[in-house]
Coordinates of C-alpha atoms in Angstrom, one line a residue:
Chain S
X1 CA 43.7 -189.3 -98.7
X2 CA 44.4 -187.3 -101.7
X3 CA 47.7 -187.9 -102.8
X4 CA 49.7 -184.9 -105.4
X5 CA 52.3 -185.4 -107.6
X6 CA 55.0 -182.4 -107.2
X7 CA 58.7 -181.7 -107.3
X8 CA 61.7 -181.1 -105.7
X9 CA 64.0 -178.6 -107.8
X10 CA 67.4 -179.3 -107.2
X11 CA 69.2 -175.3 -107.6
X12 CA 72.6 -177.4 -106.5
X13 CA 72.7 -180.8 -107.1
X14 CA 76.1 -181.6 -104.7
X15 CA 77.9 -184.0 -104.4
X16 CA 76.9 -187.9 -106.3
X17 CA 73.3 -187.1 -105.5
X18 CA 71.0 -190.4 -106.7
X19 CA 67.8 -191.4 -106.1
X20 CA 68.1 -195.4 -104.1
X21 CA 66.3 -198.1 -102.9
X22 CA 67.4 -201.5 -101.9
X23 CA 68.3 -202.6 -105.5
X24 CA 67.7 -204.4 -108.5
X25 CA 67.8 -207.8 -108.3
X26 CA 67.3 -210.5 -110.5
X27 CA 68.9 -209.1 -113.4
X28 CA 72.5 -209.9 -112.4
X29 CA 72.8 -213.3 -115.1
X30 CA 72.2 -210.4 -117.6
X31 CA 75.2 -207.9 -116.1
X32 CA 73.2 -205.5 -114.2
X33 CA 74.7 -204.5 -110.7
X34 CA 72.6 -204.5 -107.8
X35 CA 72.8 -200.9 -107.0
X36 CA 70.8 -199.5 -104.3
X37 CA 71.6 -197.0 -101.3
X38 CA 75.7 -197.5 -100.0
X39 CA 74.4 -197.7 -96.2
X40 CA 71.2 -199.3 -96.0
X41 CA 71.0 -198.8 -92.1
X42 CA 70.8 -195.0 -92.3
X43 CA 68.5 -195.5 -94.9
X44 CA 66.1 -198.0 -93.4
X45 CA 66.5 -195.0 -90.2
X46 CA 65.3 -192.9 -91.9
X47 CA 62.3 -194.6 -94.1
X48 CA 61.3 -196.1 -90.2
X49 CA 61.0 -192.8 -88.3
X50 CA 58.8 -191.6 -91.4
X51 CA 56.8 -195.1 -91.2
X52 CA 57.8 -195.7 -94.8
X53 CA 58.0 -198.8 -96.5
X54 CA 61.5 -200.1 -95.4
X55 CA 62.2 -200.2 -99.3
X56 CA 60.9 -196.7 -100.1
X57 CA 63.5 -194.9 -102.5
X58 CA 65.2 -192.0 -101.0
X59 CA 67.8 -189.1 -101.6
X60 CA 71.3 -190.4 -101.5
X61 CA 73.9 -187.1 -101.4
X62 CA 78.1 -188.1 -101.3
X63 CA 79.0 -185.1 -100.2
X64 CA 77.7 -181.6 -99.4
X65 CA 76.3 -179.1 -101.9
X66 CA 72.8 -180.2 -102.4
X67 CA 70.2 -177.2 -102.1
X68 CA 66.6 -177.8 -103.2
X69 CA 63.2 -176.3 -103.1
X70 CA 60.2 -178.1 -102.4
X71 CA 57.0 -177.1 -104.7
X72 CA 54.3 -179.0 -102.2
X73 CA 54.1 -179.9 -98.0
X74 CA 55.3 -182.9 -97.5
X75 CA 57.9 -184.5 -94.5
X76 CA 61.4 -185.4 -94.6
X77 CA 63.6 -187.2 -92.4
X78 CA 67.7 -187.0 -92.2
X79 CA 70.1 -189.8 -91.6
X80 CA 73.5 -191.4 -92.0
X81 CA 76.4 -188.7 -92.7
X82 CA 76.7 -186.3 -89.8
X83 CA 76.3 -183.1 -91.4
X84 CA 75.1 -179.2 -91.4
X85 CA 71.9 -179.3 -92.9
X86 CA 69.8 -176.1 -93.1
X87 CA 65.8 -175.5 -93.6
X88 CA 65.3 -172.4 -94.9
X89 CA 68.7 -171.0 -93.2
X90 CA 67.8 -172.5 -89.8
X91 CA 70.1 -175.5 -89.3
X92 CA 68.1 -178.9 -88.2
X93 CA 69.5 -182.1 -86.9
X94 CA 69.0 -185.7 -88.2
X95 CA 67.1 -187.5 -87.1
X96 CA 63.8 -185.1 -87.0
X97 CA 60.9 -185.3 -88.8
X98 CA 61.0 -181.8 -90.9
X99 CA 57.8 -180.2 -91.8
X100 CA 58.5 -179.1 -95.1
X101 CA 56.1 -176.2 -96.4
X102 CA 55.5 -175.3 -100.5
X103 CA 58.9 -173.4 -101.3
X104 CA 60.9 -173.8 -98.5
X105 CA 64.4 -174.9 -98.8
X106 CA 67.2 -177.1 -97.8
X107 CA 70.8 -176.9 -97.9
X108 CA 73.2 -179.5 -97.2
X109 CA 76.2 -177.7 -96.4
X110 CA 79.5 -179.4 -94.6
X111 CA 80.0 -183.2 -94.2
X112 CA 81.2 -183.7 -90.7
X113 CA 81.7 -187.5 -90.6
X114 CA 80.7 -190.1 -92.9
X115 CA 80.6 -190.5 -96.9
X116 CA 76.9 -190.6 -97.8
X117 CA 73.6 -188.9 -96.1
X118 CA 70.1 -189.5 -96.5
X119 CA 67.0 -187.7 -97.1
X120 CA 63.8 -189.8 -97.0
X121 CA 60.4 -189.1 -97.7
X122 CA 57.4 -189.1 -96.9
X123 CA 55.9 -192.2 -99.1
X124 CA 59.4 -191.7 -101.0
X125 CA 59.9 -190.8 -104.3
X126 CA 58.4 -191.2 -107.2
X127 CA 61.1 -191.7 -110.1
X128 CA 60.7 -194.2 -113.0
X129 CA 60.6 -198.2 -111.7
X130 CA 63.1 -199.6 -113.9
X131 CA 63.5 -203.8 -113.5
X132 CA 61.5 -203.7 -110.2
X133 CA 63.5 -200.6 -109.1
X134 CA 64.2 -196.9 -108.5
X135 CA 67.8 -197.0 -108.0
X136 CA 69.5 -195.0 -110.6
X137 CA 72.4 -196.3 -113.0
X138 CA 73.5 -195.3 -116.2
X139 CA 72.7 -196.9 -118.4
X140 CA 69.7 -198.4 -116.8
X141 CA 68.0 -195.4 -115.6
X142 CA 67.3 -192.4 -117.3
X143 CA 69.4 -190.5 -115.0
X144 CA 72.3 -191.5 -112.9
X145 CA 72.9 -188.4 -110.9
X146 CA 71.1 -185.1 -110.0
X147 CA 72.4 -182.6 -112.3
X148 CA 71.9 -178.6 -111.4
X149 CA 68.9 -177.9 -112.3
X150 CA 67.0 -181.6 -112.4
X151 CA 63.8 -182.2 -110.7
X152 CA 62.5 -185.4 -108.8
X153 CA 58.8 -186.0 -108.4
X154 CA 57.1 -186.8 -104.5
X155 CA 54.0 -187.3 -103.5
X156 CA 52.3 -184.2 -101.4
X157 CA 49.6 -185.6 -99.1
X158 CA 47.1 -183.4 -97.9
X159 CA 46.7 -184.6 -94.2
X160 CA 46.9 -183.4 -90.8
X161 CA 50.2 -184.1 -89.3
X162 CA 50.3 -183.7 -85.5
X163 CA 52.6 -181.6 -84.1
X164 CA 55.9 -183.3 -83.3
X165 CA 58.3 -181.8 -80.9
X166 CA 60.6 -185.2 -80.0
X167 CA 62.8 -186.7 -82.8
X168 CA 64.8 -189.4 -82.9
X169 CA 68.1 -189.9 -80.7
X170 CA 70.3 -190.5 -83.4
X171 CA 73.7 -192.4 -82.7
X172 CA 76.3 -190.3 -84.8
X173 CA 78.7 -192.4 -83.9
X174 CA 78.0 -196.1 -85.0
X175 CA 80.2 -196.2 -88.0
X176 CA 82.9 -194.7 -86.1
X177 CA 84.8 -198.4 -85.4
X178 CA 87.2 -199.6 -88.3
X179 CA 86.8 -203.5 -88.0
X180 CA 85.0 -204.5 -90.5
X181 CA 84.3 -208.1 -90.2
X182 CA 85.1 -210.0 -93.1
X183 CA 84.8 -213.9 -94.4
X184 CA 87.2 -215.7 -96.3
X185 CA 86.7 -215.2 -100.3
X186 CA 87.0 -218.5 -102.8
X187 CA 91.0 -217.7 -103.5
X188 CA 91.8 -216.9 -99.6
X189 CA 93.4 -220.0 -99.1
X190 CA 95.7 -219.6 -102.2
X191 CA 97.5 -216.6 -100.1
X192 CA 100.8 -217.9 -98.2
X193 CA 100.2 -218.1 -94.4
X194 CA 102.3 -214.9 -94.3
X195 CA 100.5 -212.9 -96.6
X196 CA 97.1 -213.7 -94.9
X197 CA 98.6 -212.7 -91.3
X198 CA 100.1 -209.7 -93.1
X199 CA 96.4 -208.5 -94.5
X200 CA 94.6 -209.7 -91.2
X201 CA 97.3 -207.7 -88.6
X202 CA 97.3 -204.9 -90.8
X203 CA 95.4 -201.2 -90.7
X204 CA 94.6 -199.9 -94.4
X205 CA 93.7 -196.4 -95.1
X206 CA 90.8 -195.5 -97.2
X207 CA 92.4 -194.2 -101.0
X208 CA 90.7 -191.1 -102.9
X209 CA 89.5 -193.6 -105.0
X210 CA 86.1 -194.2 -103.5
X211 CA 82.4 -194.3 -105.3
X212 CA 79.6 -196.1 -105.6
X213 CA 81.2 -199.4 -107.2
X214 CA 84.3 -199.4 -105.4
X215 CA 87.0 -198.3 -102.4
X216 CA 90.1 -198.7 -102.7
X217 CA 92.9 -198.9 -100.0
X218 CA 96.0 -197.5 -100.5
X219 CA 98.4 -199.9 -99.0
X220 CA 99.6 -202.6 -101.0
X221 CA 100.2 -206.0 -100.4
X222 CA 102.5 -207.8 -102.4
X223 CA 101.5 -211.3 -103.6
X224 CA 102.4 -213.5 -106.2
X225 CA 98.7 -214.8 -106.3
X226 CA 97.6 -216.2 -110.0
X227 CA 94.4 -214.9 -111.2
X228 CA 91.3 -216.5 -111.8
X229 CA 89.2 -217.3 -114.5
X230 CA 86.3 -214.4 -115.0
X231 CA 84.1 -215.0 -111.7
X232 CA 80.7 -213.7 -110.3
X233 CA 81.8 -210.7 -107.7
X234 CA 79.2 -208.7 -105.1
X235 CA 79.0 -206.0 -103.2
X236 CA 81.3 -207.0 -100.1
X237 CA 84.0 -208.9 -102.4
X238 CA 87.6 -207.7 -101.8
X239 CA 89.7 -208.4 -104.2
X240 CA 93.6 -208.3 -105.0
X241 CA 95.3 -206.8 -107.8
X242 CA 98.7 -208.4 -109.2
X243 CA 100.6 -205.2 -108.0
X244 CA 99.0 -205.7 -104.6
X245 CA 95.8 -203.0 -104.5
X246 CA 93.2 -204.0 -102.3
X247 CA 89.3 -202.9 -104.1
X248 CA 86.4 -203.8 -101.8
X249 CA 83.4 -203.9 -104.7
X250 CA 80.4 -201.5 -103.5
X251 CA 76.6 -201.6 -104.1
X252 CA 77.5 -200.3 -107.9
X253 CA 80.5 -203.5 -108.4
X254 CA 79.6 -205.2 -111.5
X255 CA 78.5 -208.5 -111.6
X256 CA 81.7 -210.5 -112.8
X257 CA 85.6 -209.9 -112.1
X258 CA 88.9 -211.3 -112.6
X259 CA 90.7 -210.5 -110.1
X260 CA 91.2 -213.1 -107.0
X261 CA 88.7 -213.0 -104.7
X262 CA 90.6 -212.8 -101.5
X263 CA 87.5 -211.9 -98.8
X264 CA 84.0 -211.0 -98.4
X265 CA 82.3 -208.1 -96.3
X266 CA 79.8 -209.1 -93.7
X267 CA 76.5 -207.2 -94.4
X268 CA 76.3 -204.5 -91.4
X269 CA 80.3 -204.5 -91.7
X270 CA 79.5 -203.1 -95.8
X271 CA 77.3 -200.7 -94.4
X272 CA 79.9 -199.4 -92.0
X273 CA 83.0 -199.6 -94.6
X274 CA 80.7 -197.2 -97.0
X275 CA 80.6 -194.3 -94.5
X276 CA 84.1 -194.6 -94.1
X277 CA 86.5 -191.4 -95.7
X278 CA 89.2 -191.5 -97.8
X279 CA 92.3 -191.0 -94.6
X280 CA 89.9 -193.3 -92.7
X281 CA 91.3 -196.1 -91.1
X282 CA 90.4 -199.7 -91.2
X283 CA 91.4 -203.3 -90.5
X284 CA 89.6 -206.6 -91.3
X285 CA 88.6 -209.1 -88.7
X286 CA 87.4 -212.8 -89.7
Chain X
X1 CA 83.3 -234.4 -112.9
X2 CA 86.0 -232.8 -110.2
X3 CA 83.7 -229.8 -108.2
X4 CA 84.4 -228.2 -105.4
X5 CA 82.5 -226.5 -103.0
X6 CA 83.3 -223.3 -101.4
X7 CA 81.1 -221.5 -98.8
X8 CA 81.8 -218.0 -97.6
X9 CA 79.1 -217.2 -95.7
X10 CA 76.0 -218.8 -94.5
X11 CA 74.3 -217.7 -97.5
X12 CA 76.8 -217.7 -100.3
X13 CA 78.3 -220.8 -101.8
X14 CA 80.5 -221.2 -104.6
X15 CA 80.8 -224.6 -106.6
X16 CA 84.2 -224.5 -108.7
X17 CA 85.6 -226.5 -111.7
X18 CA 89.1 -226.8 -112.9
X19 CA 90.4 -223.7 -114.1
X20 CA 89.7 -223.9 -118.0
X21 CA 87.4 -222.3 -120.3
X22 CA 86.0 -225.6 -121.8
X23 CA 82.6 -226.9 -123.4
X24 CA 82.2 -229.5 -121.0
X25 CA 82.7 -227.5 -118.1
X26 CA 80.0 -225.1 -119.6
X27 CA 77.7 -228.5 -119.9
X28 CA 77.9 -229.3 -116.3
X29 CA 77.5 -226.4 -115.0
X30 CA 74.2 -225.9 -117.2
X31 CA 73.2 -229.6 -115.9
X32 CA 73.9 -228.6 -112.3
X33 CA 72.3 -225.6 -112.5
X34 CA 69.1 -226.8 -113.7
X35 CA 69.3 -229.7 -111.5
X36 CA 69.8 -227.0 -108.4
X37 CA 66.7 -224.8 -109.3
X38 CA 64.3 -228.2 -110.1
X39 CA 65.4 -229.5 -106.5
X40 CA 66.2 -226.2 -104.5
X41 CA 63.9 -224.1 -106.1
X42 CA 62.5 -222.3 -103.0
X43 CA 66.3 -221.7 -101.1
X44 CA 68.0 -220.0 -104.2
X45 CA 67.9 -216.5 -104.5
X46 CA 70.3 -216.6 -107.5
X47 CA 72.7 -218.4 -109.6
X48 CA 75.4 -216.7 -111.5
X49 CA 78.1 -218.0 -113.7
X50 CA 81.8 -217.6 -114.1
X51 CA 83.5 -219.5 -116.8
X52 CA 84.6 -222.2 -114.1
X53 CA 82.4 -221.2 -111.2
X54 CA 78.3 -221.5 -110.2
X55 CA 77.7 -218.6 -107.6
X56 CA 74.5 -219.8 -105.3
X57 CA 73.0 -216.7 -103.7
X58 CA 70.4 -218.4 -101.0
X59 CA 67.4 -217.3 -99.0
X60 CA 67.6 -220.0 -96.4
X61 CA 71.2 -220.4 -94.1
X62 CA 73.2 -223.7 -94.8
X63 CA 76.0 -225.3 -92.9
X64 CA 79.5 -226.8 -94.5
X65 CA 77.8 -229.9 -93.5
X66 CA 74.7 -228.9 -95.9
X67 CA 77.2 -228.3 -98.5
X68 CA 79.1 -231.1 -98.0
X69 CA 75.2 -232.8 -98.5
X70 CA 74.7 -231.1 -101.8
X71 CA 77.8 -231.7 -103.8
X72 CA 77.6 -235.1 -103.1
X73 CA 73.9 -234.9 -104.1
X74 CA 75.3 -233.0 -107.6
X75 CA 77.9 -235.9 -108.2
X76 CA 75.1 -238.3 -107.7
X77 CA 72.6 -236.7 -109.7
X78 CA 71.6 -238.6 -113.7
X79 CA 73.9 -237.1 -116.4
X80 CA 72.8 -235.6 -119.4
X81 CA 75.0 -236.6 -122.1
X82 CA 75.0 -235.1 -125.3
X83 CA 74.2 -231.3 -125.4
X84 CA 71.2 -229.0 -124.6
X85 CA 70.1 -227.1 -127.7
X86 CA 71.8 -224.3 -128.7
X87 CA 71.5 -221.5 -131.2
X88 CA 74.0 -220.3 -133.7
X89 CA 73.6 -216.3 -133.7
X90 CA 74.6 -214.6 -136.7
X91 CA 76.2 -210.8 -135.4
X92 CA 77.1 -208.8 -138.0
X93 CA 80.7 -206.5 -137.6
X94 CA 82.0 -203.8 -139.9
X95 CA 85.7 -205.1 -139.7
X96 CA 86.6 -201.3 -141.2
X97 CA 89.6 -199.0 -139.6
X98 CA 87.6 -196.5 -138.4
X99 CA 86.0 -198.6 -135.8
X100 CA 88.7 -201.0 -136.0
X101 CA 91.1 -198.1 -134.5
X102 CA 93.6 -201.4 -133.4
X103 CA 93.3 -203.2 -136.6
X104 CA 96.9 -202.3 -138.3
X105 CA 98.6 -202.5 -134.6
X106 CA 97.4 -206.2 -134.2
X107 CA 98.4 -207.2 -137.7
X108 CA 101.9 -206.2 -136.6
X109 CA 102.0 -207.5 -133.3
X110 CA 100.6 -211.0 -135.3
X111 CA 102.6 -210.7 -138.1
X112 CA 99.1 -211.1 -140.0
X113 CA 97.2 -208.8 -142.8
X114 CA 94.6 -207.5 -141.4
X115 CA 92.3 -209.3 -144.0
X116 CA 94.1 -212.8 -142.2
X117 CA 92.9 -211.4 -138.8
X118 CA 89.2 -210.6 -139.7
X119 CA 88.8 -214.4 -141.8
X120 CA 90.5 -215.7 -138.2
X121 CA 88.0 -213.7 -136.3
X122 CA 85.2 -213.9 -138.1
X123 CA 85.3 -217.8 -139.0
X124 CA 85.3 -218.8 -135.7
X125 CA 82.1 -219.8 -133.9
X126 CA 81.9 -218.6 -130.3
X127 CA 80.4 -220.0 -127.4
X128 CA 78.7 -217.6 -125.0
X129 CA 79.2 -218.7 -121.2
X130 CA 77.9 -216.1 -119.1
X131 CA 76.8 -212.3 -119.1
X132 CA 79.0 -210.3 -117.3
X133 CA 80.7 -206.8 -116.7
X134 CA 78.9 -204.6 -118.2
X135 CA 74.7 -204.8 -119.0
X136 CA 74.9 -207.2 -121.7
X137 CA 78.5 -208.1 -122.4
X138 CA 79.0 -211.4 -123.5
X139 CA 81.5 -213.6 -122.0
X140 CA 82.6 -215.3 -125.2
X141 CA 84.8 -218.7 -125.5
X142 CA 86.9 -220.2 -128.5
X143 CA 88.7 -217.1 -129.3
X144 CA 91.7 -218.6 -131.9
X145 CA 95.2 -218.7 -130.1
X146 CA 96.6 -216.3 -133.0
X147 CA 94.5 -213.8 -132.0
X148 CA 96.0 -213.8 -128.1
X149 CA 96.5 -210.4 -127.3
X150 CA 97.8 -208.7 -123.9
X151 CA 95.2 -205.8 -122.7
X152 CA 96.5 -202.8 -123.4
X153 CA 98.4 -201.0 -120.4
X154 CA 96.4 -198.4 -119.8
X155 CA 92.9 -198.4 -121.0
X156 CA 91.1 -196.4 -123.6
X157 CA 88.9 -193.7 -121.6
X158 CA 86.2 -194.5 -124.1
X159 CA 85.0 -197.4 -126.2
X160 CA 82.0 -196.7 -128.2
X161 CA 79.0 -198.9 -128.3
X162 CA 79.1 -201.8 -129.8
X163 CA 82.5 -202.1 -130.1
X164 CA 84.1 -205.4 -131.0
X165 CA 87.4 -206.0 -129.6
X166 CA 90.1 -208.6 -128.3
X167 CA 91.7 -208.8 -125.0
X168 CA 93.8 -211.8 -123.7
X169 CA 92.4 -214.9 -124.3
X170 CA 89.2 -213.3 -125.1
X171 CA 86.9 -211.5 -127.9
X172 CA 83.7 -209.5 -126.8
X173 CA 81.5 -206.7 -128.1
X174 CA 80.8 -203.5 -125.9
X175 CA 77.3 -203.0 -125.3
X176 CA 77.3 -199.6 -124.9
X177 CA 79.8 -196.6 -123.9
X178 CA 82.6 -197.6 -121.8
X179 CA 86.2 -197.5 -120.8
X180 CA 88.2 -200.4 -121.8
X181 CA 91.6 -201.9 -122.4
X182 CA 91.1 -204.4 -125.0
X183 CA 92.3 -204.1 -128.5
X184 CA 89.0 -202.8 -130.8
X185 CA 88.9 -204.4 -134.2
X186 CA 85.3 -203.2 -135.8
X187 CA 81.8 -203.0 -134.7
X188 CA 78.5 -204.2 -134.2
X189 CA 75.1 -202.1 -135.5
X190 CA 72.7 -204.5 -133.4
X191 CA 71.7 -203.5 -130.1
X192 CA 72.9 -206.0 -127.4
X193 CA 70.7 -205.1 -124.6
X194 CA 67.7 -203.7 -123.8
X195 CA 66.5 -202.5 -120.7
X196 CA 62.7 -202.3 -121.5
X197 CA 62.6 -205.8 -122.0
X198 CA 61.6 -208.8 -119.5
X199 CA 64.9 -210.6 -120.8
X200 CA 67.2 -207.3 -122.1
X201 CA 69.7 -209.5 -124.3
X202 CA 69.0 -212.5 -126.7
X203 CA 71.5 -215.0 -126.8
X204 CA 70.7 -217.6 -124.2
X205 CA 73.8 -218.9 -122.1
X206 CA 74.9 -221.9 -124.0
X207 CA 74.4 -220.3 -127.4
X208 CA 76.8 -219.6 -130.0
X209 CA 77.8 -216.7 -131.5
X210 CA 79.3 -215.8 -135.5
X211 CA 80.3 -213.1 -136.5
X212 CA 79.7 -211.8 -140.4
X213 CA 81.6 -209.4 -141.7
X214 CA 79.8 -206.2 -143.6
X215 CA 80.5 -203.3 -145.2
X216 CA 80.3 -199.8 -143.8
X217 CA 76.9 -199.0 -146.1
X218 CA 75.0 -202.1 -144.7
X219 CA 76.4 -200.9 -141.0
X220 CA 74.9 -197.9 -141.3
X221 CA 71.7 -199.5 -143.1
X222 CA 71.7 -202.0 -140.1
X223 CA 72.4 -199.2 -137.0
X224 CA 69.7 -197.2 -138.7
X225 CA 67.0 -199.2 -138.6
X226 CA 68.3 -200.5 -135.0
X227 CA 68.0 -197.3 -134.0
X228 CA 64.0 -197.2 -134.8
X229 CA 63.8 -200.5 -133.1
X230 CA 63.1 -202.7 -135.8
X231 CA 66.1 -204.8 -136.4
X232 CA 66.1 -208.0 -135.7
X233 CA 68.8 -211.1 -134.5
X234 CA 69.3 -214.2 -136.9
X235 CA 70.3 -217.9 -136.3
X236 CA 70.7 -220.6 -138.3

């Protein structure tokens, strides 16, 4: 199989456009984040319908904008966010396995539902390995977001690819629940009985503050909670400000924080919780 | 030794020490931690640090009975007295207003020339506990009580590289570009972490840390040849 390095010019970049995997891992004693894609279910979608490696990097977009031209044949795949995506002005659905020809074009146009979508690859992409990854940081990477203009490098394979005319089912609808099921963080048990009722009974809204290291909720809580010494934190830890914010730490959070630790995502719950909008609702169930 | 263990989920446990910034708590937790990895070597995923905390990220799924098991195993296990072998690490700061842009409002706040504040600063040796924040910030103990200073209410939108600063209880040097709310008092020409390497920082947890004052011509002697990758850390 002869294998072709080529590009993807990006003529609009969008919206927090990154190349992700699963993460760098390893180098959190030295204060590197994790990183890695925000929902790795839509991502491991959409690396499984193209019989990827589950950990194949792929095109993470936060928000519609991207348009981008393909210099070689190769075949993508669409998952997570529901949104209007278009192949050279034709709109296609997630989900299916696109054919992409040399110069033809996609355009990610509105976001629907959901934060982040996906683009796979075939055999994904090809951007530096930095620390036994490809997710992009700054600092870390080269780059830490597509910029107008920028091009990412794929592999083209010259092979015969049967016709396809089913796709994929997909379920638009699976991060559509708000309980996110949480566990109790190290400084829980410090909360009065009335403030943990108060956080467990409640529904929080999702703030404008929202990106890849962070959400924040715009309800407050009060508390009179004393913080903590400087502690490891992960992506999942919800922590509480003095003035009562609520910040649930994404795949970006850095590796240490002082504020109290008051719970923890569950796993699926995190991938969930990241396609949720800021006006979104949610509540937290233990 | 007074640990407690805290499990959040079946694969994340927390072991915590009384809520100080200490030597000895720093001693233990380098005992346990090396006494987790020799006997648990194939269930740990990771363990990270806080300055009273060991964070245990695990491949294998464990009970509250397990950890019930294991902190009883830790409070059995031979103690090390004395202390593992440490480095003093000589970073040098320019201590100069134009990188120390909070120098003259700390000497007020202290009621201290700003001379008295760099001999406080820079005569003290430093303990470095854990990495932390941002890629290669050093979480740095033995900060002198004269030198306590609130954060700042809102934070600067950017603190450049290799600034040296104070915040609360605590001293620390910015590795590279960031925004931050503690107070900056100079800076440091050495790079503090570097990417392309297997380990990207040098100080080992454990280590100490002094700083040395310079001028501003030896700074820019220093960032320069930093800059063409040739400079290189000291210890005594």
């Amino acid at each position: 199989m002869i294998k072709t390095p080529a590009y993807i010019h990006f003529v609009q970049p969008g919206l927090l456009s990154s190349i992700q995997d699963l993460g760098r891992f390893g180098m959190a004693v030295y204060g590197v984040p994790y990183s890695g894609v925000m929902d790795r279910f839509s991502m491991t979608q959409a690396n499984y319908l193209l019989q990827n490696q589950f950990y194949d990097s792929v095109l993470e977009m936060g928000g519609p904008g991207a348009k981008m031209v393909f210099e070689m044949p190769t075949r993508v795949v669409f998952a997570g966010a529901d949104a209007d995506i278009y192949l050279n002005e034709k709109q296609v659905k997630a989900g299916k396995i696109l054919d992409i020809n040399e110069d033809d074009t996609i355009h990610v146009r509105k976001f629907r539902k959901g934060q982040w979508l996906y683009m796979g690859i075939q055999g994904g992409f090809e951007s530096e390995i930095v620390a036994e990854s490809r997710s992009w940081y700054p600092g870390i990477t080269p780059q830490s977001r597509i910029e107008k203009s920028d091009s990412v490098c794929y592999l083209s394979e010259e092979r015969f690819y049967p016709a396809l005319g089913s796709h994929a089912k997909m379920n638009l609808n699976w991060f559509k629940h708000g309980e996110i099921k949480v566990f109790k963080g190290p400084e829980w048990d410090q909360l009065p009985k009335l403030t943990q009722n108060r956080i467990m009974k409640k529904s929080f809204t999702i703030s404008t503050l929202v990106n890849r290291m962070a959400y924040q909720l715009e309800e407050t809580i009060e508390n009179e909670v004393e913080p903590i010494l400087t502690a490891p934190v992960y992506p999942g830890t919800v922590q509480m400000t003095p003035n009562g914010n609520i910040i649930i730490l994404m795949r970006d959070a850095q590796v240490t924080g002082g504020y109290p630790r008051i719970l923890h995502v569950e796993n699926n719950s995190l991938n969930i919780l990241s396609q949720k909008r800021p006006g979104d609702k949610i509540s937290f169930s233990i | 030794m007074d640990i407690r263990i805290f499990r959040i989920h079946s694969k994340l446990i927390e072991l915590v020490w009384p809520k100080e910034i200490s030597h000895e708590i720093l001693h233990e937790q380098q005992q346990v931690r090396r006494f987790l990895e020799m006997e648990y070597a194939e269930g740990i995923r990771e363990i990270r640090m806080g300055f009273n905390t060991l964070s245990l990220k695990l491949r294998i799924e464990i009970s509250e009975e397990d950890c019930r098991d294991i902190l009883e195993e830790i409070n059995q296990m031979p103690k090390i007295h004395g202390t593992f072998a440490s480095k003093i690490w000589k970073v040098p700061v320019c201590y100069c207003t134009e990188f120390g842009k909070d120098l003259e409002k700390l000497a007020q706040i202290h009621q201290l020339s700003i001379d008295e504040i760099i001999k406080i600063h820079s005569e003290t040796i430093y303990t470095l506990h854990f990495y932390g924040f941002l890629p290669g910030f050093m979480y740095l103990g033995g900060l002198d009580e004269k030198l306590f200073t609130p954060r700042k209410s809102s934070p600067e939108r950017s603190m450049p590289s290799g600034t040296v600063a104070i915040g609360g209880k605590q001293t620390g040097i910015y590795p590279s570009e960031s925004p931050g709310g503690w107070h900056a008092i100079g800076q440091c020409p050495v790079r503090l972490f570097d990417i392309s390497k297997e380990i990207p920082v040098i100080p080992a947890v454990g280590d100490k840390i002094k700083f040395e004052p310079i001028t501003r011509e030896v700074f820019v002697e220093i960032k320069q040849l930093s800059n063409q990758g040739l400079c290189t850390w000291h210890h005594d």
